[in-house]
mmCIF file of C-alpha atoms and ligand atoms in Angstrom:
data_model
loop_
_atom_site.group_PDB
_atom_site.id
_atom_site.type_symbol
_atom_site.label_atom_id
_atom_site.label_comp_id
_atom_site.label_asym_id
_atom_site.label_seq_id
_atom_site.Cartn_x
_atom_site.Cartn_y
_atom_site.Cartn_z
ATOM 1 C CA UNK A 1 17.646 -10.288 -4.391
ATOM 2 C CA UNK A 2 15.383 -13.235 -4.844
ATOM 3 C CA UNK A 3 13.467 -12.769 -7.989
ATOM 4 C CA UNK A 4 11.769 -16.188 -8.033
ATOM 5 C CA UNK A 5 8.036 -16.338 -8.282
ATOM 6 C CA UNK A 6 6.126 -18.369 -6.029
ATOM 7 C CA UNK A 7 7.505 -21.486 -5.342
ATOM 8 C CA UNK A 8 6.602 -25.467 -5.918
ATOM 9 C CA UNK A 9 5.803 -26.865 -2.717
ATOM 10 C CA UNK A 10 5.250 -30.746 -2.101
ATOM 11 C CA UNK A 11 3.058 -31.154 0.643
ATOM 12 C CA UNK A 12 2.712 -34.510 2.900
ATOM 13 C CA UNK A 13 0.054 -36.619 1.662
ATOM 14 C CA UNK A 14 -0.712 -37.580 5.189
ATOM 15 C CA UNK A 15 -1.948 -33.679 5.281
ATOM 16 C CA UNK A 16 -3.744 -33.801 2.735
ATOM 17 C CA UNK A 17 -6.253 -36.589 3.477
ATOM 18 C CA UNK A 18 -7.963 -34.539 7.245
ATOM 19 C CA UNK A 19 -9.741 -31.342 6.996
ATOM 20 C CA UNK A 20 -7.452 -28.866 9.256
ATOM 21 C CA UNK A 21 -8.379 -28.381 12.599
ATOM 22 C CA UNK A 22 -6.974 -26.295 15.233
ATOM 23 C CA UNK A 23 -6.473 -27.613 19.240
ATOM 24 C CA UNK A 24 -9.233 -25.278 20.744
ATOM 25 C CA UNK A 25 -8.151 -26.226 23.893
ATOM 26 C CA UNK A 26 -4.451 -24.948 23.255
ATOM 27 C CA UNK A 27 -3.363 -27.860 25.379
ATOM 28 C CA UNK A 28 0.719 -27.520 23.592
ATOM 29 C CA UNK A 29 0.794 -24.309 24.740
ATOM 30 C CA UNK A 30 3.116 -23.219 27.226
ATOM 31 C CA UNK A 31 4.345 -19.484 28.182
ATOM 32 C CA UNK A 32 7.866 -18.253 27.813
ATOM 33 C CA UNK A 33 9.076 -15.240 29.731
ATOM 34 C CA UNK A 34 11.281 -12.604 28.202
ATOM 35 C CA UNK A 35 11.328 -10.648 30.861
ATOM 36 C CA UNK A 36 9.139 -9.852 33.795
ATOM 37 C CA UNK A 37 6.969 -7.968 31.359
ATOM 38 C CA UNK A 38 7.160 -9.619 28.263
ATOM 39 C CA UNK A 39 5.962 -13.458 27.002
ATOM 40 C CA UNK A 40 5.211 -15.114 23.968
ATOM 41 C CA UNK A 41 2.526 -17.864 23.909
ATOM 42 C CA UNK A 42 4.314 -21.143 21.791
ATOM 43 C CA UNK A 43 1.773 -23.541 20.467
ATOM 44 C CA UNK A 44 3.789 -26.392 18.561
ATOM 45 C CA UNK A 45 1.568 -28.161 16.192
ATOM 46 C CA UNK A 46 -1.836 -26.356 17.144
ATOM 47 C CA UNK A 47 -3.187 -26.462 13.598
ATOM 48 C CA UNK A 48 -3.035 -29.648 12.458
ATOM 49 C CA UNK A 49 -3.090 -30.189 8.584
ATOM 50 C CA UNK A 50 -1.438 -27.278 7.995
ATOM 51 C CA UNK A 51 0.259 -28.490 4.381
ATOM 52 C CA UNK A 52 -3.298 -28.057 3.008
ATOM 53 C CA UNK A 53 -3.867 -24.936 4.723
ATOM 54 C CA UNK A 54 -0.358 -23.635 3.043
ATOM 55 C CA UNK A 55 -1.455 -25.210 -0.500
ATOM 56 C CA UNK A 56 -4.793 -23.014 -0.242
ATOM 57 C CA UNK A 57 -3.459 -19.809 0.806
ATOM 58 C CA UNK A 58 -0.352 -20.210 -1.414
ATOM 59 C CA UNK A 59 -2.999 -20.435 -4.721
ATOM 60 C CA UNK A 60 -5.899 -17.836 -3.501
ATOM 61 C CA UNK A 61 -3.783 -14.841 -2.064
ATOM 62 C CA UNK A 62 -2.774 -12.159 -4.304
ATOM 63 C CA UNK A 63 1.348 -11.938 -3.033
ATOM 64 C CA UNK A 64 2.768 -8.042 -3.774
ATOM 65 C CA UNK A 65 7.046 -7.321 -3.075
ATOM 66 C CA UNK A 66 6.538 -4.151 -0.984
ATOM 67 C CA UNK A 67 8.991 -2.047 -2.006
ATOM 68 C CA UNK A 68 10.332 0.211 1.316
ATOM 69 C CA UNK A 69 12.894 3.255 1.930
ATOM 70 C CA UNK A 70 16.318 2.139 3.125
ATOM 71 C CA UNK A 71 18.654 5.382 4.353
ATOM 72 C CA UNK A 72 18.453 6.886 0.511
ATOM 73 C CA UNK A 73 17.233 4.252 -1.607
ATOM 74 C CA UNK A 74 14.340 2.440 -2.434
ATOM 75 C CA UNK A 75 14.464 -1.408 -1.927
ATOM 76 C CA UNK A 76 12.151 -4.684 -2.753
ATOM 77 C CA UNK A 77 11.486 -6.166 0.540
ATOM 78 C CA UNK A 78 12.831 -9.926 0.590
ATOM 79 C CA UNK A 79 9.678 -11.695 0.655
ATOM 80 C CA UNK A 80 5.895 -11.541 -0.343
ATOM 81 C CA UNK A 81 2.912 -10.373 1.405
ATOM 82 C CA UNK A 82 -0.912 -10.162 1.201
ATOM 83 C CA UNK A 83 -2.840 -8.311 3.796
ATOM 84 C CA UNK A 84 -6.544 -8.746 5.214
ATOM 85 C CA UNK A 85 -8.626 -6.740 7.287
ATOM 86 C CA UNK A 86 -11.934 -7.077 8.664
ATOM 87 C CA UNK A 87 -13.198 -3.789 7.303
ATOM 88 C CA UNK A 88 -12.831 -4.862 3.589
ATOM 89 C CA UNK A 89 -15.988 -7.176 4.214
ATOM 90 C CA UNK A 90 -14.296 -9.703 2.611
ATOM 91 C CA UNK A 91 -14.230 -13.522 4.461
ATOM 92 C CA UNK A 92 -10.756 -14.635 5.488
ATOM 93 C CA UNK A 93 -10.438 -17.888 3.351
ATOM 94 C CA UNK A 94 -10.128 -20.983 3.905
ATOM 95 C CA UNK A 95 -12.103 -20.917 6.660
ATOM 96 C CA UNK A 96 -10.030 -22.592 9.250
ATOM 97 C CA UNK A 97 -8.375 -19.281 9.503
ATOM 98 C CA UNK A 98 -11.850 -17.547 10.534
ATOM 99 C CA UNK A 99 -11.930 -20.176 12.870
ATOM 100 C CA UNK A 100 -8.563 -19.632 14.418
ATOM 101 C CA UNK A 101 -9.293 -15.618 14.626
ATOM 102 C CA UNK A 102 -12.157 -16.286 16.727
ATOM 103 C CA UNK A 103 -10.522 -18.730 18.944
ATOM 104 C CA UNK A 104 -7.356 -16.172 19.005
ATOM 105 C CA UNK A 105 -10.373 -13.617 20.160
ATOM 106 C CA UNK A 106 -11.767 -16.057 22.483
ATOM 107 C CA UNK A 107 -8.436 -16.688 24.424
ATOM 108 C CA UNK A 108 -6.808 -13.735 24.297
ATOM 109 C CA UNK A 109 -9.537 -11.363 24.859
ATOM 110 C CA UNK A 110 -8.549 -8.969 21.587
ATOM 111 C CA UNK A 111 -10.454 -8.094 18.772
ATOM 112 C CA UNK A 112 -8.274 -9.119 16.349
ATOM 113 C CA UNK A 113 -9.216 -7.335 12.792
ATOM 114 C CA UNK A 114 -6.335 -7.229 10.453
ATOM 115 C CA UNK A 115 -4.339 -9.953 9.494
ATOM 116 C CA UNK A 116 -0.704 -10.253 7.479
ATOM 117 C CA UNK A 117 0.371 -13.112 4.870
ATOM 118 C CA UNK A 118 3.886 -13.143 4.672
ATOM 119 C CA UNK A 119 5.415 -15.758 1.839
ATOM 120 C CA UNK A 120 9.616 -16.866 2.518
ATOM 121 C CA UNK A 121 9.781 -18.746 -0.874
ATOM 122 C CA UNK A 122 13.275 -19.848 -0.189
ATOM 123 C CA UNK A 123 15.964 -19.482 2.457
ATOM 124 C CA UNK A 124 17.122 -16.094 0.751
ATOM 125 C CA UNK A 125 13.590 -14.168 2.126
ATOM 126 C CA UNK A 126 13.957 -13.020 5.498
ATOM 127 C CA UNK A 127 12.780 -10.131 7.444
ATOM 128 C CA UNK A 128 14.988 -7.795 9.178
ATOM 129 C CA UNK A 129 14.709 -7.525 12.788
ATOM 130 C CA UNK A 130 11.925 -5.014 13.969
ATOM 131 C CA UNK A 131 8.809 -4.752 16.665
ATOM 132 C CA UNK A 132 5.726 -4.382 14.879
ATOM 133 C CA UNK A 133 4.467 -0.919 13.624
ATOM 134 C CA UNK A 134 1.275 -0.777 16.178
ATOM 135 C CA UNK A 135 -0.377 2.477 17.704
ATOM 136 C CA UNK A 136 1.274 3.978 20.850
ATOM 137 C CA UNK A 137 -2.207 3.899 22.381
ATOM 138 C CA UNK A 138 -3.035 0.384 22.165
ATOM 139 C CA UNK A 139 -1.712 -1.218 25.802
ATOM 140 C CA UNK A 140 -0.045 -4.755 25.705
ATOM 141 C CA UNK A 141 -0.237 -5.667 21.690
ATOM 142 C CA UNK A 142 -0.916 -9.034 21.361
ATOM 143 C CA UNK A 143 -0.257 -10.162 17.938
ATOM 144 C CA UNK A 144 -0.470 -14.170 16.797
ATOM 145 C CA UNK A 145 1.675 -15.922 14.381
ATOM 146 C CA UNK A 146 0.230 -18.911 12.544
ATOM 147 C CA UNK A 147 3.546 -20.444 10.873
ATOM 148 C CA UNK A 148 3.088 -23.000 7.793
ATOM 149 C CA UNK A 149 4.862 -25.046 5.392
ATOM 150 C CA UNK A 150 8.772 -25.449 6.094
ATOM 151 C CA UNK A 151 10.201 -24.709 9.402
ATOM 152 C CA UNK A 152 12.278 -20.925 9.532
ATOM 153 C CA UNK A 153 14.408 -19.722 12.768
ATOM 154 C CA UNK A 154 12.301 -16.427 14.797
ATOM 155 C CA UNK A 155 14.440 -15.273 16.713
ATOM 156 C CA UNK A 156 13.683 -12.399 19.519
ATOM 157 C CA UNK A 157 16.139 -10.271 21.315
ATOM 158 C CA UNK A 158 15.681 -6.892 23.895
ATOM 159 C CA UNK A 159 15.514 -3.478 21.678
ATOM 160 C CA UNK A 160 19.080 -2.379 21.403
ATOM 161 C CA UNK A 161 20.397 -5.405 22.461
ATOM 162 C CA UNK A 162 22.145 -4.092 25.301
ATOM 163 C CA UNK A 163 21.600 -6.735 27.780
ATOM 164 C CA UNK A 164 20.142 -10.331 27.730
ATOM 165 C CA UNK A 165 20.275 -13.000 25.171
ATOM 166 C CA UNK A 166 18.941 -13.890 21.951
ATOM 167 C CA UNK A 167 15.681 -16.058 22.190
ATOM 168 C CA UNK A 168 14.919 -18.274 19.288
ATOM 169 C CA UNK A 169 12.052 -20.809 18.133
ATOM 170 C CA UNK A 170 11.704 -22.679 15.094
ATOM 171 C CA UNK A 171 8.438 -21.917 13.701
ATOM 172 C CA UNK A 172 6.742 -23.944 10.507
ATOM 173 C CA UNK A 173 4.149 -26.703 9.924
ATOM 174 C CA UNK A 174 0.757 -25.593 11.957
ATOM 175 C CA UNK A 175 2.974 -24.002 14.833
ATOM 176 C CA UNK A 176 1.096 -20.530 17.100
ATOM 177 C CA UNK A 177 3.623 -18.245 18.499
ATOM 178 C CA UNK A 178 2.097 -15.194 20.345
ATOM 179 C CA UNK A 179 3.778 -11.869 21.493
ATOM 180 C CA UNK A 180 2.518 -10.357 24.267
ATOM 181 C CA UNK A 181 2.960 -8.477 27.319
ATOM 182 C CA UNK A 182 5.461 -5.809 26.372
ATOM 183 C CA UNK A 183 7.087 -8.124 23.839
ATOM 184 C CA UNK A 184 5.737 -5.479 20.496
ATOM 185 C CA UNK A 185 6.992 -2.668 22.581
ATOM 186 C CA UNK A 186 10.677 -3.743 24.028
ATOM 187 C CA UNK A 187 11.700 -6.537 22.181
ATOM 188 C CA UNK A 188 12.471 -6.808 18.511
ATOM 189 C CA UNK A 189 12.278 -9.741 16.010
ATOM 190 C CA UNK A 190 12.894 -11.433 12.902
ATOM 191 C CA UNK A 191 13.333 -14.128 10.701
ATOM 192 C CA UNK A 192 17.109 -14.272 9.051
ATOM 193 C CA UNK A 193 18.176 -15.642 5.806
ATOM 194 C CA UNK A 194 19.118 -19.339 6.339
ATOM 195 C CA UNK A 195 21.602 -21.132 3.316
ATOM 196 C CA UNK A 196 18.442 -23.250 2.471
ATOM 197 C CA UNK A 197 14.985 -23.707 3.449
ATOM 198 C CA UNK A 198 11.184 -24.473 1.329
ATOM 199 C CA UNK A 199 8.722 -22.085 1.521
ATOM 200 C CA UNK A 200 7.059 -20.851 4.260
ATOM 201 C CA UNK A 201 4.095 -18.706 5.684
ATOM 202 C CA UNK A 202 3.596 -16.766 8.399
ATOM 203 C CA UNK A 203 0.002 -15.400 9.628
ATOM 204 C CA UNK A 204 0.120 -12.345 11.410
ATOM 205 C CA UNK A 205 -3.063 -11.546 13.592
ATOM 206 C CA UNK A 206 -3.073 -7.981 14.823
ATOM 207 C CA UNK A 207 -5.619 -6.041 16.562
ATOM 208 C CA UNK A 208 -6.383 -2.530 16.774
ATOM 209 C CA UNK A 209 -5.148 -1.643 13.055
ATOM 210 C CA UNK A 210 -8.587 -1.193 11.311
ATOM 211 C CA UNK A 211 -6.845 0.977 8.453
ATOM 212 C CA UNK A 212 -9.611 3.389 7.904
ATOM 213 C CA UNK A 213 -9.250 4.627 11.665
ATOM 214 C CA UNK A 214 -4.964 4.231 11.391
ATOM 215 C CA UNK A 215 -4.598 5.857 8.066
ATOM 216 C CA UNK A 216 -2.818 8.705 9.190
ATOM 217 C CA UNK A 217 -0.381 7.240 11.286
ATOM 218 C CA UNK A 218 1.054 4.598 8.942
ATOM 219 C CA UNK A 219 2.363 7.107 6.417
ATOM 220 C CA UNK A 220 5.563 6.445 7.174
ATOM 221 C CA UNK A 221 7.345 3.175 6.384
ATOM 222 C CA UNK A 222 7.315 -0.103 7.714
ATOM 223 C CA UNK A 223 9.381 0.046 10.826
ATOM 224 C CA UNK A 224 12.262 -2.887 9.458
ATOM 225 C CA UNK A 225 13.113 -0.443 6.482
ATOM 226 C CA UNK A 226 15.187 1.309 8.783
ATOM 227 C CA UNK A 227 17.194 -1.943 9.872
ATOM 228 C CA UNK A 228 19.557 -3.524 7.331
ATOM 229 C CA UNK A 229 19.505 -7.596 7.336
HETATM 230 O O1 AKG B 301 7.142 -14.476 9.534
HETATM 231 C C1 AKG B 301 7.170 -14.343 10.734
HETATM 232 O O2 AKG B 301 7.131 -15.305 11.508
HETATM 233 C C2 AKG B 301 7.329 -12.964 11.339
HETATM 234 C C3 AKG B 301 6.646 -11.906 10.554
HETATM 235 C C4 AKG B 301 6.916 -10.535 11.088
HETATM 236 O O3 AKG B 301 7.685 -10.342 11.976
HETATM 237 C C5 AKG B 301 6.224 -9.383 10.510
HETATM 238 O O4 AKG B 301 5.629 -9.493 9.445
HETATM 239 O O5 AKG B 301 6.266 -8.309 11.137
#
């Protein structure tokens, strides 16, 4: 288990020197079918100075280990994580990440209200593959991933894994991946362990998870605690 705190990052200088700004146009991106009813938006780039976006959230988030239930035991998930909803009032910081919510709401029509920091401080943080814990009633989940600092493997493949192959995308440095369709609901996902790799994080935009109105139905754990690495 990786006990290391947060990690030392070296960001390009290059970064450093523009304020971040996101393509509102989303001219690199281009669809990718899964299936007939599933597609994930892929967006390389689309936030541009993304090393100083990583160096802000790195400092101001407050990163927890979630601890989850696997079969009979009790185990420290292999990364950290710092969640933000709308209905806590409080402003998603820095601000280019307000900015990309509302262009997120703009294109995809969704009001997205929660979002998830997840922190890979090394190669040995991973999650386990999984779909996204999201309410039966909401239709079509669209949920956005923001990727920053070093580049990690996503990889995507049909729920049981019966038929069809393994789709994978190398997601870092200012790069928007977006599940859609039936993606949340038929396909699974992760991001393995890899022999070395600098930190990373991933923003998770989700819609429909206000937690005041969902209490009741996350009681149970995260959905990946039932799915060894
Ligand atoms: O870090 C990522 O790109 C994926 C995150 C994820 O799958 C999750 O938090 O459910």
């Amino acid at each position: 288990m990786n006990a290391s705190p947060i990690p030392v990052w070296q960001p390009s200088m290059f970064d450093l020197l523009d304020a971040p700004s996101i393509d509102r146009g989303f001219a690199p991106l281009r669809r990718v079918w899964l299936d007939h009813e599933s597609w994930v938006d892929h967006a390389p780039g689309w936030l541009a100075g993304s090393d100083a976006v990583f160096e802000q959230v790195l400092v101001s988030r407050a990163w927890q280990q979630r601890s989850r239930h696997l079969y009979d035991r009790v185990v420290q998930e292999p990364r950290l994580t710092s969640p933000w909803n709308a209905a806590s009032g409080q402003p998603l910081e820095p601000p280019i990440l307000e900015e990309i919510r509302q262009a997120l709401c703009g294109r995809y029509g969704r009001a997205f209200d929660s979002v998830g920091f997840n922190l890979y401080r090394d190669g040995r943080d991973s999650v386990a593959w999984h779909a996204d814990r999201i309410p039966a009633e909401i239709e079509a989940p669209v949920v956005a991933l923001v990727s920053l600092g070093e580049p990690r493997p996503f990889r995507l493949r049909p729920k049981g894994h019966a038929a069809g192959e393994t789709r994978a995308f190398s997601l870092g440095r200012g790069d928007l991946l977006v599940t859609a369709g039936n993606t949340q609901r038929t396909w699974d996902h992760c991001v393995p362990k890899v022999a070395s790799a600098g930190p990373r994080i991933s923003i998770a935009y989700r819609h429909g998870m206000d937690p005041n109105a969902n209490a009741h139905k996350r009681s149970q754990p995260y959905d990946a605690a039932a799915r060894p690495s």
